[in-house]
PDB file of C-alpha atoms and ligand atoms in Angstrom:
ATOM      1  CA  MET Y   7     177.839  65.602   0.756  1.00  0.00           C
ATOM      2  CA  GLU Y   8     179.558  62.977  -1.158  1.00  0.00           C
ATOM      3  CA  PRO Y   9     177.500  60.702  -3.467  1.00  0.00           C
ATOM      4  CA  THR Y  10     177.106  56.724  -2.299  1.00  0.00           C
ATOM      5  CA  PHE Y  11     175.421  55.379  -5.040  1.00  0.00           C
ATOM      6  CA  THR Y  12     173.727  52.675  -2.926  1.00  0.00           C
ATOM      7  CA  TYR Y  13     170.224  51.815  -3.851  1.00  0.00           C
ATOM      8  CA  PRO Y  14     168.926  48.754  -1.667  1.00  0.00           C
ATOM      9  CA  THR Y  15     165.435  48.953  -2.230  1.00  0.00           C
ATOM     10  CA  LEU Y  16     165.670  48.945  -5.972  1.00  0.00           C
ATOM     11  CA  ASP Y  17     165.435  45.951  -8.262  1.00  0.00           C
ATOM     12  CA  LYS Y  18     167.801  45.340 -11.086  1.00  0.00           C
ATOM     13  CA  ALA Y  19     166.576  47.807 -13.898  1.00  0.00           C
ATOM     14  CA  ALA Y  20     165.563  50.261 -11.684  1.00  0.00           C
ATOM     15  CA  ARG Y  21     168.678  50.522  -9.675  1.00  0.00           C
ATOM     16  CA  TYR Y  22     170.531  51.002 -13.448  1.00  0.00           C
ATOM     17  CA  GLU Y  23     168.161  53.868 -14.127  1.00  0.00           C
ATOM     18  CA  GLN Y  24     168.763  55.546 -11.034  1.00  0.00           C
ATOM     19  CA  PHE Y  25     172.553  54.976 -11.158  1.00  0.00           C
ATOM     20  CA  ILE Y  26     173.052  56.213 -14.601  1.00  0.00           C
ATOM     21  CA  ARG Y  27     170.566  59.296 -13.774  1.00  0.00           C
ATOM     22  CA  ASP Y  28     173.021  60.134 -10.404  1.00  0.00           C
ATOM     23  CA  PHE Y  29     176.322  59.063 -12.011  1.00  0.00           C
ATOM     24  CA  LEU Y  30     176.414  61.121 -15.537  1.00  0.00           C
ATOM     25  CA  PRO Y  31     176.559  64.600 -13.876  1.00  0.00           C
ATOM     26  CA  TYR Y  32     179.962  63.198 -12.688  1.00  0.00           C
ATOM     27  CA  ILE Y  33     181.451  62.885 -15.868  1.00  0.00           C
ATOM     28  CA  THR Y  34     180.101  65.818 -17.723  1.00  0.00           C
ATOM     29  CA  ASP Y  35     183.131  67.887 -16.817  1.00  0.00           C
ATOM     30  CA  GLU Y  36     185.580  65.501 -16.889  1.00  0.00           C
ATOM     31  CA  HIS Y  37     187.228  64.161 -19.877  1.00  0.00           C
ATOM     32  CA  GLU Y  38     190.495  62.251 -19.280  1.00  0.00           C
ATOM     33  CA  GLU Y  39     190.063  58.608 -20.235  1.00  0.00           C
ATOM     34  CA  VAL Y  40     191.549  56.968 -16.698  1.00  0.00           C
ATOM     35  CA  SER Y  41     189.920  59.573 -14.370  1.00  0.00           C
ATOM     36  CA  VAL Y  42     186.928  58.893 -15.582  1.00  0.00           C
ATOM     37  CA  LEU Y  43     187.041  55.182 -16.009  1.00  0.00           C
ATOM     38  CA  ALA Y  44     188.543  55.183 -12.228  1.00  0.00           C
ATOM     39  CA  ASN Y  45     185.338  56.881 -10.989  1.00  0.00           C
ATOM     40  CA  THR Y  46     183.111  54.673 -12.934  1.00  0.00           C
ATOM     41  CA  ALA Y  47     184.422  51.556 -11.556  1.00  0.00           C
ATOM     42  CA  ALA Y  48     184.300  52.924  -7.951  1.00  0.00           C
ATOM     43  CA  ALA Y  49     180.626  54.179  -8.443  1.00  0.00           C
ATOM     44  CA  LEU Y  50     179.528  50.938  -9.744  1.00  0.00           C
ATOM     45  CA  ARG Y  51     181.471  49.108  -6.978  1.00  0.00           C
ATOM     46  CA  GLN Y  52     179.317  51.019  -4.493  1.00  0.00           C
ATOM     47  CA  ALA Y  53     176.036  50.670  -6.455  1.00  0.00           C
ATOM     48  CA  PHE Y  54     176.288  46.889  -7.404  1.00  0.00           C
ATOM     49  CA  GLY Y  55     178.951  45.544  -5.026  1.00  0.00           C
ATOM     50  CA  TRP Y  56     180.268  43.009  -7.521  1.00  0.00           C
ATOM     51  CA  PHE Y  57     184.072  41.864  -6.174  1.00  0.00           C
ATOM     52  CA  TRP Y  58     185.739  42.873  -9.652  1.00  0.00           C
ATOM     53  CA  ILE Y  59     185.027  45.913 -11.732  1.00  0.00           C
ATOM     54  CA  GLY Y  60     187.462  47.340 -14.241  1.00  0.00           C
ATOM     55  CA  PHE Y  61     188.285  48.520 -17.487  1.00  0.00           C
ATOM     56  CA  TYR Y  62     190.757  46.944 -19.799  1.00  0.00           C
ATOM     57  CA  LEU Y  63     192.246  49.259 -22.379  1.00  0.00           C
ATOM     58  CA  VAL Y  64     193.116  48.872 -26.101  1.00  0.00           C
ATOM     59  CA  ARG Y  65     196.891  49.579 -26.437  1.00  0.00           C
ATOM     60  CA  GLY Y  66     198.090  48.368 -29.847  1.00  0.00           C
ATOM     61  CA  GLU Y  67     197.800  44.402 -30.207  1.00  0.00           C
ATOM     62  CA  GLN Y  68     196.757  43.897 -26.680  1.00  0.00           C
ATOM     63  CA  LEU Y  69     194.385  45.023 -23.646  1.00  0.00           C
ATOM     64  CA  ILE Y  70     196.260  46.271 -20.881  1.00  0.00           C
ATOM     65  CA  LEU Y  71     194.706  46.459 -17.452  1.00  0.00           C
ATOM     66  CA  GLY Y  72     193.125  50.192 -16.602  1.00  0.00           C
ATOM     67  CA  PRO Y  73     191.205  51.518 -13.788  1.00  0.00           C
ATOM     68  CA  PHE Y  74     189.756  48.709 -11.358  1.00  0.00           C
ATOM     69  CA  GLN Y  75     188.111  48.197  -8.104  1.00  0.00           C
ATOM     70  CA  GLY Y  76     189.205  44.461  -6.743  1.00  0.00           C
ATOM     71  CA  ASP Y  77     191.905  42.112  -6.390  1.00  0.00           C
ATOM     72  CA  VAL Y  78     195.065  42.772  -8.194  1.00  0.00           C
ATOM     73  CA  ALA Y  79     194.563  41.341 -11.914  1.00  0.00           C
ATOM     74  CA  CYS Y  80     196.673  40.431 -14.736  1.00  0.00           C
ATOM     75  CA  TYR Y  81     198.229  43.109 -16.748  1.00  0.00           C
ATOM     76  CA  ARG Y  82     197.874  42.056 -20.533  1.00  0.00           C
ATOM     77  CA  ILE Y  83     195.326  40.226 -22.779  1.00  0.00           C
ATOM     78  CA  ARG Y  84     195.862  39.558 -26.424  1.00  0.00           C
ATOM     79  CA  LYS Y  85     193.039  40.265 -28.665  1.00  0.00           C
ATOM     80  CA  GLY Y  86     190.771  37.022 -28.885  1.00  0.00           C
ATOM     81  CA  ARG Y  87     191.933  35.864 -25.630  1.00  0.00           C
ATOM     82  CA  GLY Y  88     189.761  35.327 -22.980  1.00  0.00           C
ATOM     83  CA  VAL Y  89     186.342  37.057 -22.221  1.00  0.00           C
ATOM     84  CA  CYS Y  90     187.674  40.671 -22.548  1.00  0.00           C
ATOM     85  CA  GLY Y  91     189.814  39.789 -25.626  1.00  0.00           C
ATOM     86  CA  THR Y  92     186.636  38.002 -27.191  1.00  0.00           C
ATOM     87  CA  ALA Y  93     184.424  41.084 -26.503  1.00  0.00           C
ATOM     88  CA  TRP Y  94     187.275  43.213 -28.451  1.00  0.00           C
ATOM     89  CA  ALA Y  95     187.495  41.198 -31.208  1.00  0.00           C
ATOM     90  CA  GLN Y  96     183.850  40.535 -31.714  1.00  0.00           C
ATOM     91  CA  ALA Y  97     182.989  43.940 -30.611  1.00  0.00           C
ATOM     92  CA  THR Y  98     180.014  42.952 -28.686  1.00  0.00           C
ATOM     93  CA  ALA Y  99     179.250  42.107 -24.959  1.00  0.00           C
ATOM     94  CA  GLN Y 100     179.796  38.879 -23.558  1.00  0.00           C
ATOM     95  CA  VAL Y 101     177.570  37.713 -21.027  1.00  0.00           C
ATOM     96  CA  VAL Y 102     179.157  34.538 -19.207  1.00  0.00           C
ATOM     97  CA  PRO Y 103     176.934  32.539 -16.527  1.00  0.00           C
ATOM     98  CA  ASP Y 104     179.736  30.210 -15.913  1.00  0.00           C
ATOM     99  CA  VAL Y 105     183.483  31.138 -16.433  1.00  0.00           C
ATOM    100  CA  GLU Y 106     184.202  27.365 -16.435  1.00  0.00           C
ATOM    101  CA  LEU Y 107     181.958  26.584 -19.496  1.00  0.00           C
ATOM    102  CA  PHE Y 108     183.814  29.694 -21.353  1.00  0.00           C
ATOM    103  CA  PRO Y 109     186.156  28.391 -23.481  1.00  0.00           C
ATOM    104  CA  GLY Y 110     189.706  30.099 -22.741  1.00  0.00           C
ATOM    105  CA  HIS Y 111     188.576  31.997 -19.949  1.00  0.00           C
ATOM    106  CA  ILE Y 112     191.295  33.904 -18.032  1.00  0.00           C
ATOM    107  CA  ALA Y 113     191.094  33.333 -14.533  1.00  0.00           C
ATOM    108  CA  CYS Y 114     192.641  35.954 -12.712  1.00  0.00           C
ATOM    109  CA  SER Y 115     190.851  35.555  -9.574  1.00  0.00           C
ATOM    110  CA  GLY Y 116     189.505  31.840  -8.135  1.00  0.00           C
ATOM    111  CA  ARG Y 117     186.486  33.589  -6.855  1.00  0.00           C
ATOM    112  CA  SER Y 118     185.034  34.598 -10.364  1.00  0.00           C
ATOM    113  CA  ARG Y 119     182.000  32.508 -11.146  1.00  0.00           C
ATOM    114  CA  SER Y 120     180.332  34.725 -13.717  1.00  0.00           C
ATOM    115  CA  GLU Y 121     181.230  37.679 -15.665  1.00  0.00           C
ATOM    116  CA  ILE Y 122     180.170  40.130 -18.441  1.00  0.00           C
ATOM    117  CA  VAL Y 123     182.386  42.245 -20.374  1.00  0.00           C
ATOM    118  CA  VAL Y 124     180.912  45.525 -22.579  1.00  0.00           C
ATOM    119  CA  PRO Y 125     183.170  47.140 -25.239  1.00  0.00           C
ATOM    120  CA  LEU Y 126     183.503  50.803 -25.238  1.00  0.00           C
ATOM    121  CA  ILE Y 127     183.234  51.780 -28.799  1.00  0.00           C
ATOM    122  CA  ALA Y 128     183.713  55.108 -30.561  1.00  0.00           C
ATOM    123  CA  GLU Y 129     183.187  55.510 -34.397  1.00  0.00           C
ATOM    124  CA  GLY Y 130     183.286  51.859 -34.776  1.00  0.00           C
ATOM    125  CA  THR Y 131     186.496  51.103 -32.939  1.00  0.00           C
ATOM    126  CA  VAL Y 132     186.909  49.285 -29.408  1.00  0.00           C
ATOM    127  CA  ARG Y 133     188.793  51.576 -27.437  1.00  0.00           C
ATOM    128  CA  ALA Y 134     188.374  49.923 -24.205  1.00  0.00           C
ATOM    129  CA  VAL Y 135     186.187  46.964 -22.324  1.00  0.00           C
ATOM    130  CA  LEU Y 136     184.486  47.073 -19.335  1.00  0.00           C
ATOM    131  CA  ASP Y 137     184.949  43.593 -17.322  1.00  0.00           C
ATOM    132  CA  ILE Y 138     182.445  42.913 -14.173  1.00  0.00           C
ATOM    133  CA  ASP Y 139     183.153  39.333 -12.100  1.00  0.00           C
ATOM    134  CA  SER Y 140     180.809  38.130  -9.881  1.00  0.00           C
ATOM    135  CA  ASP Y 141     181.308  35.284  -6.979  1.00  0.00           C
ATOM    136  CA  THR Y 142     178.233  33.544  -7.817  1.00  0.00           C
ATOM    137  CA  LEU Y 143     177.043  32.076 -11.124  1.00  0.00           C
ATOM    138  CA  ALA Y 144     174.583  33.567 -13.609  1.00  0.00           C
ATOM    139  CA  THR Y 145     174.907  37.109 -11.999  1.00  0.00           C
ATOM    140  CA  PHE Y 146     174.534  39.191 -15.475  1.00  0.00           C
ATOM    141  CA  ASP Y 147     171.694  38.725 -18.112  1.00  0.00           C
ATOM    142  CA  ASP Y 148     170.115  40.960 -20.853  1.00  0.00           C
ATOM    143  CA  THR Y 149     169.379  43.692 -18.610  1.00  0.00           C
ATOM    144  CA  ASP Y 150     173.155  44.186 -17.208  1.00  0.00           C
ATOM    145  CA  ARG Y 151     174.245  44.178 -20.993  1.00  0.00           C
ATOM    146  CA  HIS Y 152     171.432  46.560 -21.787  1.00  0.00           C
ATOM    147  CA  TYR Y 153     172.009  48.985 -19.302  1.00  0.00           C
ATOM    148  CA  LEU Y 154     175.876  48.641 -18.802  1.00  0.00           C
ATOM    149  CA  GLY Y 155     175.787  49.315 -22.789  1.00  0.00           C
ATOM    150  CA  ILE Y 156     174.120  52.401 -22.313  1.00  0.00           C
ATOM    151  CA  LEU Y 157     176.743  53.472 -19.704  1.00  0.00           C
ATOM    152  CA  CYS Y 158     179.456  52.512 -22.033  1.00  0.00           C
ATOM    153  CA  THR Y 159     178.059  54.598 -24.804  1.00  0.00           C
ATOM    154  CA  HIS Y 160     177.997  57.684 -22.452  1.00  0.00           C
ATOM    155  CA  LEU Y 161     181.664  57.151 -21.312  1.00  0.00           C
ATOM    156  CA  CYS Y 162     182.667  56.649 -24.937  1.00  0.00           C
ATOM    157  CA  GLU Y 163     180.779  60.253 -25.735  1.00  0.00           C
ATOM    158  CA  ASN Y 164     182.850  61.608 -22.869  1.00  0.00           C
ATOM    159  CA  ILE Y 165     186.281  60.294 -22.926  1.00  0.00           C
ATOM    160  CA  TYR Y 166     186.898  59.512 -26.870  1.00  0.00           C
ATOM    161  CA  ARG Y 167     185.396  62.663 -28.623  1.00  0.00           C
TER     162      ARG Y 167
HETATM  163  N1  LIG S   3     188.245  36.880 -17.093  1.00  0.00           N
HETATM  164  C1  LIG S   3     189.136  37.837 -18.080  1.00  0.00           C
HETATM  165  C2  LIG S   3     190.032  38.389 -17.339  1.00  0.00           C
HETATM  166  C3  LIG S   3     190.120  39.418 -16.662  1.00  0.00           C
HETATM  167  S1  LIG S   3     190.047  39.434 -15.077  1.00  0.00           S
HETATM  168  O1  LIG S   3     188.661  38.683 -15.162  1.00  0.00           O
HETATM  169  C4  LIG S   3     189.870  40.715 -14.214  1.00  0.00           C
HETATM  170  C5  LIG S   3     189.057  37.278 -19.149  1.00  0.00           C
HETATM  171  O2  LIG S   3     188.751  35.972 -19.378  1.00  0.00           O
HETATM  172  O3  LIG S   3     189.225  37.941 -20.164  1.00  0.00           O
END
């Protein structure tokens, strides 16, 4: 049976822990960047239901749109621009409770109210960012930052070896 990655009865932390346990076996034998990130976006969508989940990939001096689940989005983001470009430039996760209050936020979708961006860092270099948008305010907090950071570390170990 295909996995559903749905955990309706679990609170946020427990849901992340179960998700990471269930999902890691799906990436251990595959190391292709686009393929692994595509399944990661799909599995996160199943587990958490946020309306936009995806990756922007570092290519030269810009981020380009990578695998995602959700509405069509902007193709390219320059370093230091928007939430994604800031996470890249600072090599740190950005938790944005209200996107309208983030200077320079790039509105790919008018539905986005809050956002989290977590960099994928391999050997000190940002290779991609995980970007998640929610249609409600203040969806993300330190619990999301913590567990998505763990997930991104696993992804890096797997695809940027
Ligand atoms: N809001 C992002 C742009 C990407 S979309 O949310 C998919 C940003 O400010 O970098």
